[in-house]
XYZ file of C-alpha atoms in Angstrom:
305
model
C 140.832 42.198 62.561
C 137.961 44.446 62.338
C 135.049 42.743 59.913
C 134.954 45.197 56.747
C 131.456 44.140 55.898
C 129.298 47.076 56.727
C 126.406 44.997 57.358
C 128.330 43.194 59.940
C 129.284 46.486 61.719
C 127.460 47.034 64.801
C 125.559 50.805 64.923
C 125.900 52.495 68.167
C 123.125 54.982 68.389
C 123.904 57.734 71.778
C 121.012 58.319 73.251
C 123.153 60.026 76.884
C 121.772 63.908 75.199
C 117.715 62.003 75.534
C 117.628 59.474 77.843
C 120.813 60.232 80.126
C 119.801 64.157 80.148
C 115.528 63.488 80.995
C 117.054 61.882 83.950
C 118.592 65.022 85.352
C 116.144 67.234 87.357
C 117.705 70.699 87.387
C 117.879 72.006 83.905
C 121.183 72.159 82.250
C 122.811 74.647 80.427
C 121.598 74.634 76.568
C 125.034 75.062 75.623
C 126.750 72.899 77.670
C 123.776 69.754 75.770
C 125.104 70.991 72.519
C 128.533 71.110 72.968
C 128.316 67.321 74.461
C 126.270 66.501 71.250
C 129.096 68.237 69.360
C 131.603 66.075 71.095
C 129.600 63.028 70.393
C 129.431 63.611 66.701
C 133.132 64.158 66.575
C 133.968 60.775 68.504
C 132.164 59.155 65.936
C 129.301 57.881 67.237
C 126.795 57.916 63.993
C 123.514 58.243 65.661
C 122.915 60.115 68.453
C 119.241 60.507 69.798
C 119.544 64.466 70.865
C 116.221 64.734 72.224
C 112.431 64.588 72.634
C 109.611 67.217 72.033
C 107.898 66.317 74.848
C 105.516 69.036 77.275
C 108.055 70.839 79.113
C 105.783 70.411 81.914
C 106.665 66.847 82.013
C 110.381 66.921 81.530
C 111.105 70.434 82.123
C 115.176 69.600 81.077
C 113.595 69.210 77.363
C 112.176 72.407 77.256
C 115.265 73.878 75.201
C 114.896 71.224 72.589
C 114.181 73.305 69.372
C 116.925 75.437 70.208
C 119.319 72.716 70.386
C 117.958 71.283 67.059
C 118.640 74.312 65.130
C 122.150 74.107 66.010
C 123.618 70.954 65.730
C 122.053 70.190 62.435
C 125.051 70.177 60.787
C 127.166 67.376 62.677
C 128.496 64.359 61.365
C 125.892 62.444 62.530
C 122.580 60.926 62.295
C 120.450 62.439 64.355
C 117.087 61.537 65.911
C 114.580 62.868 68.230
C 111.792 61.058 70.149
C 108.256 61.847 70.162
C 105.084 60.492 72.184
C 102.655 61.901 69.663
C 101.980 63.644 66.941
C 101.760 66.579 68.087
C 105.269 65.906 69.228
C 105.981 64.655 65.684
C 104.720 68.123 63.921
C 107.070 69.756 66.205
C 109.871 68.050 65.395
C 109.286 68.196 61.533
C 108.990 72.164 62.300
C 112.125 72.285 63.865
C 113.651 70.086 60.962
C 114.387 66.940 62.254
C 114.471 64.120 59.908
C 114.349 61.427 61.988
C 111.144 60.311 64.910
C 111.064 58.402 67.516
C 107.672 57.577 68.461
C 107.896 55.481 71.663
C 105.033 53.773 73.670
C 105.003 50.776 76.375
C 103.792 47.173 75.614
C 102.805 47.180 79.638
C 99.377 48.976 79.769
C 100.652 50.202 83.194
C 103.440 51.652 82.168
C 102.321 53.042 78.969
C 99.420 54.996 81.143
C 102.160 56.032 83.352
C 104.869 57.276 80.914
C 102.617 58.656 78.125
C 98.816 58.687 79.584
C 96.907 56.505 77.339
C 96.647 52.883 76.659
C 98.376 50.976 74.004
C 95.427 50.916 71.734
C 95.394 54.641 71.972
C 98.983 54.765 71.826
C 98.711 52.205 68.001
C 95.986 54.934 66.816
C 98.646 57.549 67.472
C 101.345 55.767 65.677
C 99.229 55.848 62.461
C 98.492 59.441 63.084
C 102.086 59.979 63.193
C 102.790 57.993 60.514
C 100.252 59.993 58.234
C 102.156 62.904 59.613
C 105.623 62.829 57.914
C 106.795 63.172 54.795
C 108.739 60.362 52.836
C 111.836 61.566 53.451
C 111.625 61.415 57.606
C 112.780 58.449 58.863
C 110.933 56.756 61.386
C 112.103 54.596 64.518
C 109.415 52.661 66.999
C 110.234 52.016 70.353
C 108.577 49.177 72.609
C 109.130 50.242 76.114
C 108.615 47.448 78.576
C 109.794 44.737 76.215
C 110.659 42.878 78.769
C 109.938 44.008 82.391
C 107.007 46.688 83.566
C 108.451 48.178 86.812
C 104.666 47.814 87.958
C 103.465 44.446 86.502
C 106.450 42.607 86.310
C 107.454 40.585 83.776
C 105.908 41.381 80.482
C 104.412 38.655 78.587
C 106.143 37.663 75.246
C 102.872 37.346 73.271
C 101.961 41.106 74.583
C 105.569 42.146 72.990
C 104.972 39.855 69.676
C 101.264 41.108 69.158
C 102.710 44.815 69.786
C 105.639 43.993 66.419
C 102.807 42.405 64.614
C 100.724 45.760 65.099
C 103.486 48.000 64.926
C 104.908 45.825 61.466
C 101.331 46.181 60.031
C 101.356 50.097 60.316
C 104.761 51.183 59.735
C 105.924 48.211 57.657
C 109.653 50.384 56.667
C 110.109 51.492 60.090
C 113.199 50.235 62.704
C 111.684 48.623 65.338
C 113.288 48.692 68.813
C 112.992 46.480 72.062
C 113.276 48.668 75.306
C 114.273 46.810 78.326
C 112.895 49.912 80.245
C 114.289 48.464 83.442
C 117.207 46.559 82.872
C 115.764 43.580 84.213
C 116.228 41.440 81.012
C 118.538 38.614 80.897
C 120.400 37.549 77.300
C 118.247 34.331 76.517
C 114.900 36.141 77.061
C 116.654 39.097 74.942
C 117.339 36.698 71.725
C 114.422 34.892 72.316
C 112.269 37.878 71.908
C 114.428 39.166 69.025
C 114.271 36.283 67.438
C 110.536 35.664 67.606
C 109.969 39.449 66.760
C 112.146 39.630 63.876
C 109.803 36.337 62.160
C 107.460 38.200 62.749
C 108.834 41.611 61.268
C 110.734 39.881 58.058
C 108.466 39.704 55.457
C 107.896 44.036 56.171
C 111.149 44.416 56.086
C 111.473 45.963 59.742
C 115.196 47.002 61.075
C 115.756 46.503 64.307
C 117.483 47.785 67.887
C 118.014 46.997 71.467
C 117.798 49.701 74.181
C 119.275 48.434 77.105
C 119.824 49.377 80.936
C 122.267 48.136 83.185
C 120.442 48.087 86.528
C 121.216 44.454 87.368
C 124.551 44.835 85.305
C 123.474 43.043 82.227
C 123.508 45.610 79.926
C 126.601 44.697 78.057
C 125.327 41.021 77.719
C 122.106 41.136 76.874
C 122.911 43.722 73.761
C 125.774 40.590 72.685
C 122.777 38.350 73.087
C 120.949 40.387 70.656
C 124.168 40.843 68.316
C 123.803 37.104 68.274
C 120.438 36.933 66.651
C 120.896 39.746 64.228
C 120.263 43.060 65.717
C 122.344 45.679 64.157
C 121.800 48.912 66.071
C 122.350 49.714 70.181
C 121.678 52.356 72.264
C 123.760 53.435 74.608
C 124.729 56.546 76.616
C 127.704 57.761 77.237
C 129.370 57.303 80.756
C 126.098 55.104 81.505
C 123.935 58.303 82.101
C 120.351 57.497 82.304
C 116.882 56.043 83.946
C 113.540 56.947 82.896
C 111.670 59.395 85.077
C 108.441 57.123 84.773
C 110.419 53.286 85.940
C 111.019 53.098 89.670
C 114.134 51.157 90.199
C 115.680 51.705 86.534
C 119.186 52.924 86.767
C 121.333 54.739 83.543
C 121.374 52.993 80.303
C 124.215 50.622 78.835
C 127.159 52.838 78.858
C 128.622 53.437 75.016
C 132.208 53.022 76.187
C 131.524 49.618 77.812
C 129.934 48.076 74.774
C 131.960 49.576 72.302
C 134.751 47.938 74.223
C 132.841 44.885 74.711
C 132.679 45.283 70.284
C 136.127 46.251 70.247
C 137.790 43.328 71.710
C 135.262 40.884 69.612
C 137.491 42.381 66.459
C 133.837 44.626 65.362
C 134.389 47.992 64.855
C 131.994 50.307 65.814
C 133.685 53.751 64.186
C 134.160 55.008 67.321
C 137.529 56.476 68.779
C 136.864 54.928 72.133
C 139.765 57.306 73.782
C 137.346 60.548 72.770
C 134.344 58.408 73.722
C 136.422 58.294 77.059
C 137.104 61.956 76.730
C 132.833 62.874 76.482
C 132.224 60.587 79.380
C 134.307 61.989 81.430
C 132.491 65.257 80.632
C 128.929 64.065 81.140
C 129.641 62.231 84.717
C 130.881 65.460 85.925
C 127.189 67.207 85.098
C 125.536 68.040 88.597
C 122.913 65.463 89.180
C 123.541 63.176 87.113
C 123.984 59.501 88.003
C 126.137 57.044 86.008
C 127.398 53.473 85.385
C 130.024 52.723 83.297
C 132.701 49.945 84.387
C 135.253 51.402 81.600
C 135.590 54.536 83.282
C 136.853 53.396 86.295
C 139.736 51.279 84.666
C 143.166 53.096 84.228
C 143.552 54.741 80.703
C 146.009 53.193 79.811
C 144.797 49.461 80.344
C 141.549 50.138 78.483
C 143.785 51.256 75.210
């Protein structure tokens, strides 16, 4: 039987219309993003990361991202959009968003790579951002390279712990989020690092996430690993769309349907109708070039039920 304690529910958050969409090349039809949004919403998932207000000129598929935040405002959803820096953030408050992402890499590497600057620079910007929004914008941190730098390798675990402490110290009511940018993490490193980060991140009262890939297929794992230790929220993307334009190697993100399944048969319920979850999949593996993942898919229909 399903757990009725909200606090024990686990909180999917879709990021497929963000992460799964940047990883497309050819830009996709404005309407065709909302309408899978739409879709989204009305599956239940309740947070769904629509997009980032990034330069167009470095993900030309986000270009259209104003647009699509003016009209799906009103679904049943919470909805978030990621920024690299504050210009990004004054953006998004223009266009009304009431929820940030501001995401940078633990790996120095990486974080040159994906948003040139280093972390320092990267920390300065987080306070800028910070300063930036009002009291009544939520705000979400994400540490990409958590775990593995898809230049350096692994990633130390006091580079990710000084990188909470920082991040605590700045923004002490803001979720924080472990990225395993690569999918290269494996479930005891995952609750290790959740559990050392979340010591850390207790007395500021710091919620917490996992964003997971499935590149070496432990994606559904090593978010269970992280359900162990306390970690409420989980990004996913539908049909396992995904892979970061700046990680060689990294393949889509944890599919939703495969870990809501994975929560399903555990007796948690995640609020989604996994059958219209199905339904959006479907939709998003058939967008041209688009590469997914998702083990549910591929099982007959009428099993999964």
């Amino acid at each position: 039987m399903p757990d009725a304690n909200p606090r024990m529910r686990p909180v999917i958050c879709e990021v497929a219309p963000r992460d799964g969409f940047q990883s497309i090349a050819d830009p996709l039809p404005t309407a065709e993003k909302i309408a899978i949004i739409r879709a989204l919403a009305d599956a239940g998932c309740p947070r769904i990361e629509f997009g980032s207000f990034v330069s167009p000129k470095a993900i030309p598929q986000m270009a259209d991202i104003a647009e699509i935040a003016a009209a799906v405002k009103d679904v049943p959803a919470r909805l978030s959009a990621l920024v690299p820096n504050v210009r990004g953030a004054e953006n998004a408050l223009a266009a009304g968003v009431e929820e940030v992402v501001y995401v940078f890499s633990v790996s120095e590497t990486h974080n040159r790579n994906n948003v040139r600057q280093s972390v320092a620079q990267s920390l300065e910007g987080l306070e800028k951002v910070k300063a930036a929004l009002p009291a009544s914008v939520l705000l979400r941190v994400d540490l990409g390279t958590s775990f593995d730098c898809p230049f350096d390798g692994t990633v130390p675990r006091t580079a990710v712990l000084d990188a909470v402490a920082s991040v605590a110290a700045i923004a002490p009511e803001a979720e924080i989020g472990l990225c395993d940018t690569t999918g290269r993490a494996n479930p005891f490193e995952v609750a290790a690092r959740f559990s050392a980060a979340m010591a850390i991140g207790a007395a500021s009262g710091n919620g917490w996430a996992f964003h997971g890939h499935d590149t070496y297929g432990q994606g559904v794992a090593n978010a269970l690993a992280a359900w162990s230790v306390g970690v409420r929220v989980f990004d996913t993307a539908a049909a396992g769309l995904g892979g970061c334009p700046f990680a060689p190697g990294a393949t889509g993100n944890t599919a939703t349907e495969d870990l809501v399944f994975a929560f399903n048969e555990g007796g948690l319920d995640t609020g989604i109708d996994l059958a219209a979850l199905l339904a959006v999949a479907d939709r998003i593996a058939a967008l041209p070039g688009g590469v997914t993942g998702s083990h549910l898919r591929i099982v007959p229909r009428d099993r999964v039920a």
